[in-house]
Amino acid sequence: MLYDDQNIFARIIRNELPAIKVYEDDQVVAFMDIMPQAEGHTLVIPKTPAVTLLDLAPEAAAYTIQIVQKIAQAMEKALDIKGVVLMQLSGAAAGQTVPHVHFHLIPTSVHELGKHALHMGDQEKIKVLAEKIKAAL
Ligand code: AMP
């Protein structure tokens, strides 16, 4: 996907815009979400230009997830939290609003984010979908 290097997170990476950073190295930066969904909501972003997780090089994705874990562990130690929801939205249709790939770490219960696991799916339809995904691998 075409990358806009003027997006907010690209500008935070270049230090053109301020951010409340909690971690930074040569590949990744983590900072507090400006409009938190829960207290302690933190974002982790790779510095490499990629719009969605689907555009991100596997090596960058692998490294970023290591930092996601590191930040989550730090949040667990530092904050009085019971759980952390890891959220990653890829694409506007999924709700992505900033076009630079990022991982949300949201200290909360998943039930506060909206319910899942409520209604049993149609297993036959699910199998067909699974086969399609498998065939595309
Ligand atoms: P998404 O909807 O998955 O693209 O999430 C983008 C997130 O970035 C939202 O949770 C916003 O609150 C957050 N956000 C937008 N602008 C900033 C900013 N300047 N600094 C920190 N977080 C931001």
GROMACS .gro file of N, CA and C and ligand atoms in nm:
model
  434
    1MET      N    1   0.085  -0.119   0.000
    1MET     CA    2   0.000   0.000   0.000
    1MET      C    3   0.089   0.125   0.000
    2LEU      N    4   0.049   0.227  -0.073
    2LEU     CA    5   0.128   0.349  -0.085
    2LEU      C    6   0.142   0.418   0.051
    3TYR      N    7   0.265   0.451   0.087
    3TYR     CA    8   0.293   0.507   0.219
    3TYR      C    9   0.304   0.660   0.211
    4ASP      N   10   0.228   0.728   0.297
    4ASP     CA   11   0.233   0.875   0.304
    4ASP      C   12   0.330   0.914   0.415
    5ASP      N   13   0.446   0.967   0.378
    5ASP     CA   14   0.548   0.995   0.481
    5ASP      C   15   0.518   1.122   0.563
    6GLN      N   16   0.401   1.181   0.537
    6GLN     CA   17   0.358   1.296   0.619
    6GLN      C   18   0.255   1.253   0.725
    7ASN      N   19   0.228   1.123   0.737
    7ASN     CA   20   0.131   1.081   0.839
    7ASN      C   21   0.187   1.109   0.979
    8ILE      N   22   0.094   1.118   1.074
    8ILE     CA   23   0.130   1.162   1.210
    8ILE      C   24   0.243   1.079   1.271
    9PHE      N   25   0.236   0.947   1.254
    9PHE     CA   26   0.337   0.863   1.319
    9PHE      C   27   0.473   0.874   1.250
   10ALA      N   28   0.474   0.895   1.119
   10ALA     CA   29   0.600   0.919   1.049
   10ALA      C   30   0.665   1.045   1.104
   11ARG      N   31   0.583   1.144   1.132
   11ARG     CA   32   0.634   1.271   1.184
   11ARG      C   33   0.682   1.255   1.330
   12ILE      N   34   0.616   1.169   1.405
   12ILE     CA   35   0.662   1.140   1.542
   12ILE      C   36   0.798   1.068   1.535
   13ILE      N   37   0.812   0.974   1.443
   13ILE     CA   38   0.939   0.901   1.427
   13ILE      C   39   1.051   1.000   1.396
   14ARG      N   40   1.023   1.100   1.313
   14ARG     CA   41   1.126   1.199   1.276
   14ARG      C   42   1.139   1.312   1.378
   15ASN      N   43   1.066   1.299   1.489
   15ASN     CA   44   1.066   1.401   1.595
   15ASN      C   45   1.017   1.537   1.548
   16GLU      N   46   0.932   1.537   1.447
   16GLU     CA   47   0.872   1.663   1.400
   16GLU      C   48   0.747   1.697   1.483
   17LEU      N   49   0.690   1.593   1.544
   17LEU     CA   50   0.575   1.611   1.633
   17LEU      C   51   0.608   1.549   1.767
   18PRO      N   52   0.554   1.606   1.875
   18PRO     CA   53   0.584   1.549   2.007
   18PRO      C   54   0.505   1.420   2.033
   19ALA      N   55   0.560   1.339   2.119
   19ALA     CA   56   0.488   1.219   2.164
   19ALA      C   57   0.541   1.185   2.302
   20ILE      N   58   0.456   1.122   2.380
   20ILE     CA   59   0.499   1.079   2.514
   20ILE      C   60   0.558   0.939   2.499
   21LYS      N   61   0.688   0.935   2.475
   21LYS     CA   62   0.754   0.809   2.444
   21LYS      C   63   0.785   0.730   2.570
   22VAL      N   64   0.772   0.599   2.560
   22VAL     CA   65   0.812   0.513   2.671
   22VAL      C   66   0.933   0.428   2.633
   23TYR      N   67   0.959   0.417   2.504
   23TYR     CA   68   1.072   0.334   2.458
   23TYR      C   69   1.109   0.377   2.317
   24GLU      N   70   1.239   0.372   2.288
   24GLU     CA   71   1.283   0.398   2.150
   24GLU      C   72   1.417   0.329   2.126
   25ASP      N   73   1.429   0.267   2.011
   25ASP     CA   74   1.561   0.220   1.966
   25ASP      C   75   1.570   0.250   1.817
   26ASP      N   76   1.664   0.191   1.749
   26ASP     CA   77   1.682   0.225   1.608
   26ASP      C   78   1.570   0.170   1.517
   27GLN      N   79   1.491   0.076   1.568
   27GLN     CA   80   1.388   0.014   1.482
   27GLN      C   81   1.244   0.040   1.524
   28VAL      N   82   1.226   0.074   1.652
   28VAL     CA   83   1.090   0.080   1.707
   28VAL      C   84   1.075   0.199   1.800
   29VAL      N   85   0.955   0.254   1.806
   29VAL     CA   86   0.926   0.354   1.909
   29VAL      C   87   0.790   0.319   1.972
   30ALA      N   88   0.781   0.340   2.103
   30ALA     CA   89   0.655   0.316   2.175
   30ALA      C   90   0.619   0.444   2.249
   31PHE      N   91   0.492   0.481   2.239
   31PHE     CA   92   0.448   0.606   2.303
   31PHE      C   93   0.303   0.594   2.346
   32MET      N   94   0.263   0.683   2.434
   32MET     CA   95   0.128   0.680   2.489
   32MET      C   96   0.028   0.727   2.383
   33ASP      N   97  -0.085   0.658   2.378
   33ASP     CA   98  -0.192   0.699   2.286
   33ASP      C   99  -0.252   0.831   2.337
   34ILE      N  100  -0.269   0.923   2.245
   34ILE     CA  101  -0.317   1.057   2.281
   34ILE      C  102  -0.466   1.056   2.320
   35MET      N  103  -0.538   0.958   2.271
   35MET     CA  104  -0.682   0.945   2.304
   35MET      C  105  -0.707   0.805   2.357
   36PRO      N  106  -0.660   0.778   2.478
   36PRO     CA  107  -0.657   0.640   2.527
   36PRO      C  108  -0.794   0.577   2.544
   37GLN      N  109  -0.799   0.449   2.510
   37GLN     CA  110  -0.922   0.370   2.529
   37GLN      C  111  -0.931   0.322   2.673
   38ALA      N  112  -0.817   0.319   2.740
   38ALA     CA  113  -0.810   0.284   2.882
   38ALA      C  114  -0.681   0.346   2.936
   39GLU      N  115  -0.676   0.363   3.065
   39GLU     CA  116  -0.557   0.422   3.128
   39GLU      C  117  -0.433   0.338   3.096
   40GLY      N  118  -0.329   0.400   3.042
   40GLY     CA  119  -0.206   0.327   3.011
   40GLY      C  120  -0.196   0.281   2.866
   41HIS      N  121  -0.298   0.312   2.788
   41HIS     CA  122  -0.301   0.274   2.645
   41HIS      C  123  -0.173   0.323   2.576
   42THR      N  124  -0.100   0.227   2.523
   42THR     CA  125   0.032   0.256   2.463
   42THR      C  126   0.036   0.203   2.320
   43LEU      N  127   0.107   0.273   2.234
   43LEU     CA  128   0.122   0.230   2.095
   43LEU      C  129   0.267   0.190   2.069
   44VAL      N  130   0.286   0.085   1.994
   44VAL     CA  131   0.421   0.042   1.955
   44VAL      C  132   0.426   0.041   1.803
   45ILE      N  133   0.525   0.112   1.748
   45ILE     CA  134   0.533   0.121   1.601
   45ILE      C  135   0.674   0.090   1.552
   46PRO      N  136   0.682   0.017   1.442
   46PRO     CA  137   0.812   0.000   1.378
   46PRO      C  138   0.848   0.130   1.306
   47LYS      N  139   0.977   0.159   1.296
   47LYS     CA  140   1.015   0.283   1.227
   47LYS      C  141   1.011   0.268   1.075
   48THR      N  142   1.016   0.145   1.031
   48THR     CA  143   1.013   0.121   0.887
   48THR      C  144   0.878   0.164   0.828
   49PRO      N  145   0.879   0.231   0.713
   49PRO     CA  146   0.753   0.278   0.656
   49PRO      C  147   0.667   0.163   0.604
   50ALA      N  148   0.552   0.143   0.667
   50ALA     CA  149   0.455   0.042   0.622
   50ALA      C  150   0.319   0.088   0.670
   51VAL      N  151   0.220   0.078   0.586
   51VAL     CA  152   0.087   0.126   0.623
   51VAL      C  153   0.018   0.027   0.717
   52THR      N  154   0.021  -0.100   0.681
   52THR     CA  155  -0.050  -0.200   0.761
   52THR      C  156   0.045  -0.315   0.794
   53LEU      N  157  -0.002  -0.402   0.881
   53LEU     CA  158   0.077  -0.522   0.915
   53LEU      C  159   0.106  -0.604   0.790
   54LEU      N  160   0.014  -0.598   0.696
   54LEU     CA  161   0.030  -0.678   0.574
   54LEU      C  162   0.144  -0.626   0.487
   55ASP      N  163   0.181  -0.499   0.505
   55ASP     CA  164   0.289  -0.439   0.426
   55ASP      C  165   0.424  -0.453   0.495
   56LEU      N  166   0.423  -0.492   0.621
   56LEU     CA  167   0.546  -0.489   0.701
   56LEU      C  168   0.633  -0.610   0.672
   57ALA      N  169   0.765  -0.588   0.656
   57ALA     CA  170   0.858  -0.699   0.634
   57ALA      C  171   0.853  -0.792   0.755
   58PRO      N  172   0.858  -0.923   0.733
   58PRO     CA  173   0.849  -1.019   0.843
   58PRO      C  174   0.952  -0.995   0.954
   59GLU      N  175   1.072  -0.955   0.914
   59GLU     CA  176   1.177  -0.932   1.015
   59GLU      C  177   1.138  -0.814   1.105
   60ALA      N  178   1.084  -0.709   1.045
   60ALA     CA  179   1.042  -0.592   1.122
   60ALA      C  180   0.923  -0.628   1.211
   61ALA      N  181   0.834  -0.711   1.159
   61ALA     CA  182   0.717  -0.754   1.238
   61ALA      C  183   0.765  -0.836   1.358
   62ALA      N  184   0.860  -0.925   1.333
   62ALA     CA  185   0.911  -1.012   1.441
   62ALA      C  186   0.979  -0.929   1.549
   63TYR      N  187   1.057  -0.832   1.506
   63TYR     CA  188   1.125  -0.749   1.606
   63TYR      C  189   1.024  -0.664   1.683
   64THR      N  190   0.929  -0.608   1.611
   64THR     CA  191   0.830  -0.521   1.676
   64THR      C  192   0.750  -0.597   1.782
   65ILE      N  193   0.716  -0.723   1.751
   65ILE     CA  194   0.636  -0.799   1.848
   65ILE      C  195   0.718  -0.829   1.974
   66GLN      N  196   0.849  -0.839   1.959
   66GLN     CA  197   0.934  -0.857   2.078
   66GLN      C  198   0.926  -0.734   2.168
   67ILE      N  199   0.923  -0.618   2.103
   67ILE     CA  200   0.914  -0.495   2.182
   67ILE      C  201   0.774  -0.479   2.240
   68VAL      N  202   0.674  -0.521   2.165
   68VAL     CA  203   0.536  -0.520   2.217
   68VAL      C  204   0.532  -0.600   2.348
   69GLN      N  205   0.595  -0.718   2.347
   69GLN     CA  206   0.596  -0.802   2.468
   69GLN      C  207   0.671  -0.731   2.581
   70LYS      N  208   0.783  -0.672   2.546
   70LYS     CA  209   0.865  -0.602   2.647
   70LYS      C  210   0.785  -0.487   2.712
   71ILE      N  211   0.714  -0.412   2.630
   71ILE     CA  212   0.635  -0.300   2.682
   71ILE      C  213   0.519  -0.352   2.767
   72ALA      N  214   0.456  -0.459   2.720
   72ALA     CA  215   0.344  -0.518   2.796
   72ALA      C  216   0.393  -0.565   2.933
   73GLN      N  217   0.511  -0.625   2.935
   73GLN     CA  218   0.567  -0.671   3.064
   73GLN      C  219   0.594  -0.552   3.156
   74ALA      N  220   0.644  -0.446   3.096
   74ALA     CA  221   0.671  -0.325   3.175
   74ALA      C  222   0.541  -0.264   3.227
   75MET      N  223   0.438  -0.267   3.143
   75MET     CA  224   0.307  -0.213   3.185
   75MET      C  225   0.251  -0.295   3.300
   76GLU      N  226   0.267  -0.426   3.290
   76GLU     CA  227   0.217  -0.514   3.396
   76GLU      C  228   0.286  -0.483   3.529
   77LYS      N  229   0.418  -0.461   3.519
   77LYS     CA  230   0.495  -0.430   3.640
   77LYS      C  231   0.459  -0.292   3.694
   78ALA      N  232   0.442  -0.198   3.603
   78ALA     CA  233   0.432  -0.058   3.642
   78ALA      C  234   0.291  -0.015   3.682
   79LEU      N  235   0.192  -0.077   3.618
   79LEU     CA  236   0.054  -0.032   3.639
   79LEU      C  237  -0.024  -0.141   3.710
   80ASP      N  238  -0.127  -0.101   3.777
   80ASP     CA  239  -0.211  -0.198   3.847
   80ASP      C  240  -0.314  -0.252   3.748
   81ILE      N  241  -0.266  -0.341   3.660
   81ILE     CA  242  -0.356  -0.388   3.555
   81ILE      C  243  -0.380  -0.538   3.567
   82LYS      N  244  -0.495  -0.579   3.522
   82LYS     CA  245  -0.531  -0.721   3.531
   82LYS      C  246  -0.506  -0.793   3.398
   83GLY      N  247  -0.506  -0.717   3.291
   83GLY     CA  248  -0.483  -0.778   3.160
   83GLY      C  249  -0.455  -0.671   3.057
   84VAL      N  250  -0.398  -0.715   2.946
   84VAL     CA  251  -0.367  -0.622   2.837
   84VAL      C  252  -0.426  -0.677   2.708
   85VAL      N  253  -0.501  -0.592   2.639
   85VAL     CA  254  -0.553  -0.631   2.507
   85VAL      C  255  -0.455  -0.579   2.403
   86LEU      N  256  -0.408  -0.670   2.317
   86LEU     CA  257  -0.322  -0.631   2.204
   86LEU      C  258  -0.413  -0.617   2.082
   87MET      N  259  -0.415  -0.496   2.026
   87MET     CA  260  -0.504  -0.470   1.912
   87MET      C  261  -0.422  -0.416   1.795
   88GLN      N  262  -0.451  -0.466   1.679
   88GLN     CA  263  -0.380  -0.419   1.559
   88GLN      C  264  -0.484  -0.408   1.448
   89LEU      N  265  -0.507  -0.288   1.402
   89LEU     CA  266  -0.607  -0.265   1.297
   89LEU      C  267  -0.535  -0.238   1.166
   90SER      N  268  -0.560  -0.321   1.067
   90SER     CA  269  -0.497  -0.303   0.936
   90SER      C  270  -0.602  -0.267   0.833
   91GLY      N  271  -0.597  -0.142   0.789
   91GLY     CA  272  -0.690  -0.096   0.687
   91GLY      C  273  -0.803  -0.013   0.745
   92ALA      N  274  -0.845   0.087   0.668
   92ALA     CA  275  -0.952   0.176   0.714
   92ALA      C  276  -1.079   0.098   0.747
   93ALA      N  277  -1.106  -0.007   0.669
   93ALA     CA  278  -1.228  -0.086   0.692
   93ALA      C  279  -1.224  -0.155   0.827
   94ALA      N  280  -1.102  -0.180   0.876
   94ALA     CA  281  -1.086  -0.243   1.008
   94ALA      C  282  -1.087  -0.140   1.120
   95GLY      N  283  -1.089  -0.012   1.080
   95GLY     CA  284  -1.092   0.095   1.181
   95GLY      C  285  -0.961   0.169   1.194
   96GLN      N  286  -0.863   0.136   1.111
   96GLN     CA  287  -0.733   0.204   1.119
   96GLN      C  288  -0.749   0.351   1.078
   97THR      N  289  -0.700   0.440   1.162
   97THR     CA  290  -0.713   0.582   1.133
   97THR      C  291  -0.579   0.648   1.100
   98VAL      N  292  -0.470   0.591   1.147
   98VAL     CA  293  -0.337   0.647   1.117
   98VAL      C  294  -0.265   0.548   1.024
   99PRO      N  295  -0.228   0.594   0.904
   99PRO     CA  296  -0.176   0.500   0.804
   99PRO      C  297  -0.027   0.465   0.819
  100HIS      N  298   0.012   0.431   0.941
  100HIS     CA  299   0.144   0.373   0.967
  100HIS      C  300   0.120   0.259   1.066
  101VAL      N  301   0.166   0.141   1.034
  101VAL     CA  302   0.134   0.022   1.114
  101VAL      C  303   0.169   0.043   1.262
  102HIS      N  304   0.075   0.003   1.348
  102HIS     CA  305   0.097   0.018   1.493
  102HIS      C  306   0.021  -0.088   1.570
  103PHE      N  307   0.073  -0.117   1.688
  103PHE     CA  308   0.012  -0.214   1.778
  103PHE      C  309  -0.037  -0.139   1.901
  104HIS      N  310  -0.162  -0.160   1.936
  104HIS     CA  311  -0.218  -0.101   2.057
  104HIS      C  312  -0.198  -0.197   2.173
  105LEU      N  313  -0.152  -0.148   2.285
  105LEU     CA  314  -0.151  -0.224   2.409
  105LEU      C  315  -0.248  -0.153   2.502
  106ILE      N  316  -0.361  -0.218   2.530
  106ILE     CA  317  -0.467  -0.152   2.606
  106ILE      C  318  -0.491  -0.229   2.736
  107PRO      N  319  -0.453  -0.167   2.849
  107PRO     CA  320  -0.477  -0.235   2.976
  107PRO      C  321  -0.625  -0.232   3.011
  108THR      N  322  -0.687  -0.345   2.991
  108THR     CA  323  -0.831  -0.352   3.016
  108THR      C  324  -0.875  -0.498   3.009
  109SER      N  325  -1.001  -0.517   3.031
  109SER     CA  326  -1.061  -0.648   3.009
  109SER      C  327  -1.120  -0.647   2.868
  110VAL      N  328  -1.106  -0.756   2.797
  110VAL     CA  329  -1.156  -0.760   2.660
  110VAL      C  330  -1.307  -0.734   2.655
  111HIS      N  331  -1.377  -0.765   2.765
  111HIS     CA  332  -1.522  -0.745   2.766
  111HIS      C  333  -1.560  -0.598   2.761
  112GLU      N  334  -1.467  -0.515   2.805
  112GLU     CA  335  -1.495  -0.371   2.798
  112GLU      C  336  -1.478  -0.319   2.655
  113LEU      N  337  -1.415  -0.397   2.570
  113LEU     CA  338  -1.395  -0.356   2.431
  113LEU      C  339  -1.512  -0.400   2.342
  114GLY      N  340  -1.605  -0.469   2.398
  114GLY     CA  341  -1.714  -0.523   2.317
  114GLY      C  342  -1.704  -0.674   2.319
  115LYS      N  343  -1.817  -0.737   2.309
  115LYS     CA  344  -1.823  -0.882   2.330
  115LYS      C  345  -1.779  -0.962   2.207
  116HIS      N  346  -1.711  -1.069   2.235
  116HIS     CA  347  -1.687  -1.168   2.131
  116HIS      C  348  -1.721  -1.304   2.194
  117ALA      N  349  -1.711  -1.410   2.117
  117ALA     CA  350  -1.740  -1.545   2.165
  117ALA      C  351  -1.882  -1.555   2.222
  118LEU      N  352  -1.975  -1.487   2.156
  118LEU     CA  353  -2.113  -1.482   2.206
  118LEU      C  354  -2.202  -1.584   2.135
  119HIS      N  355  -2.191  -1.586   2.001
  119HIS     CA  356  -2.275  -1.677   1.922
  119HIS      C  357  -2.187  -1.776   1.846
  120MET      N  358  -2.225  -1.903   1.851
  120MET     CA  359  -2.151  -2.004   1.777
  120MET      C  360  -2.163  -1.978   1.629
  121GLY      N  361  -2.051  -1.983   1.558
  121GLY     CA  362  -2.054  -1.961   1.413
  121GLY      C  363  -2.101  -2.085   1.340
  122ASP      N  364  -2.130  -2.066   1.212
  122ASP     CA  365  -2.166  -2.178   1.125
  122ASP      C  366  -2.036  -2.251   1.090
  123GLN      N  367  -2.017  -2.370   1.150
  123GLN     CA  368  -1.888  -2.439   1.138
  123GLN      C  369  -1.856  -2.478   0.994
  124GLU      N  370  -1.957  -2.506   0.916
  124GLU     CA  371  -1.932  -2.543   0.776
  124GLU      C  372  -1.880  -2.423   0.698
  125LYS      N  373  -1.941  -2.309   0.722
  125LYS     CA  374  -1.894  -2.187   0.656
  125LYS      C  375  -1.751  -2.154   0.700
  126ILE      N  376  -1.727  -2.175   0.830
  126ILE     CA  377  -1.594  -2.146   0.884
  126ILE      C  378  -1.489  -2.237   0.819
  127LYS      N  379  -1.525  -2.363   0.799
  127LYS     CA  380  -1.432  -2.458   0.735
  127LYS      C  381  -1.399  -2.413   0.592
  128VAL      N  382  -1.501  -2.365   0.521
  128VAL     CA  383  -1.478  -2.319   0.383
  128VAL      C  384  -1.381  -2.202   0.384
  129LEU      N  385  -1.402  -2.111   0.479
  129LEU     CA  386  -1.312  -1.995   0.490
  129LEU      C  387  -1.171  -2.041   0.522
  130ALA      N  388  -1.160  -2.137   0.613
  130ALA     CA  389  -1.028  -2.189   0.653
  130ALA      C  390  -0.956  -2.250   0.533
  131GLU      N  391  -1.032  -2.324   0.453
  131GLU     CA  392  -0.971  -2.386   0.334
  131GLU      C  393  -0.920  -2.278   0.237
  132LYS      N  394  -0.997  -2.172   0.223
  132LYS     CA  395  -0.956  -2.063   0.133
  132LYS      C  396  -0.826  -2.000   0.182
  133ILE      N  397  -0.820  -1.977   0.315
  133ILE     CA  398  -0.698  -1.917   0.372
  133ILE      C  399  -0.580  -2.011   0.352
  134LYS      N  400  -0.601  -2.141   0.381
  134LYS     CA  401  -0.494  -2.239   0.366
  134LYS      C  402  -0.443  -2.243   0.222
  135ALA      N  403  -0.539  -2.236   0.128
  135ALA     CA  404  -0.501  -2.243  -0.013
  135ALA      C  405  -0.419  -2.123  -0.056
  136ALA      N  406  -0.435  -2.012   0.016
  136ALA     CA  407  -0.365  -1.889  -0.020
  136ALA      C  408  -0.227  -1.880   0.046
  137LEU      N  409  -0.196  -1.974   0.133
  137LEU     CA  410  -0.066  -1.967   0.204
  137LEU      C  411   0.049  -2.010   0.115
  138AMP     P1  412  -0.589   0.328   1.472
  138AMP     O1  413  -0.732   0.368   1.474
  138AMP     O2  414  -0.568   0.180   1.497
  138AMP     O3  415  -0.519   0.375   1.348
  138AMP     O4  416  -0.522   0.398   1.596
  138AMP     C1  417  -0.459   0.522   1.591
  138AMP     C2  418  -0.438   0.565   1.732
  138AMP     O5  419  -0.346   0.671   1.733
  138AMP     C3  420  -0.564   0.613   1.803
  138AMP     O6  421  -0.585   0.535   1.919
  138AMP     C4  422  -0.533   0.759   1.836
  138AMP     O7  423  -0.584   0.796   1.960
  138AMP     C5  424  -0.382   0.761   1.833
  138AMP     N1  425  -0.321   0.888   1.799
  138AMP     C6  426  -0.355   0.971   1.697
  138AMP     N2  427  -0.272   1.077   1.695
  138AMP     C7  428  -0.182   1.058   1.795
  138AMP     C8  429  -0.071   1.131   1.842
  138AMP     N3  430  -0.034   1.247   1.786
  138AMP     N4  431  -0.003   1.082   1.947
  138AMP     C9  432  -0.040   0.968   2.005
  138AMP     N5  433  -0.143   0.893   1.965
  138AMP    C10  434  -0.213   0.937   1.861
   0.00000   0.00000   0.00000
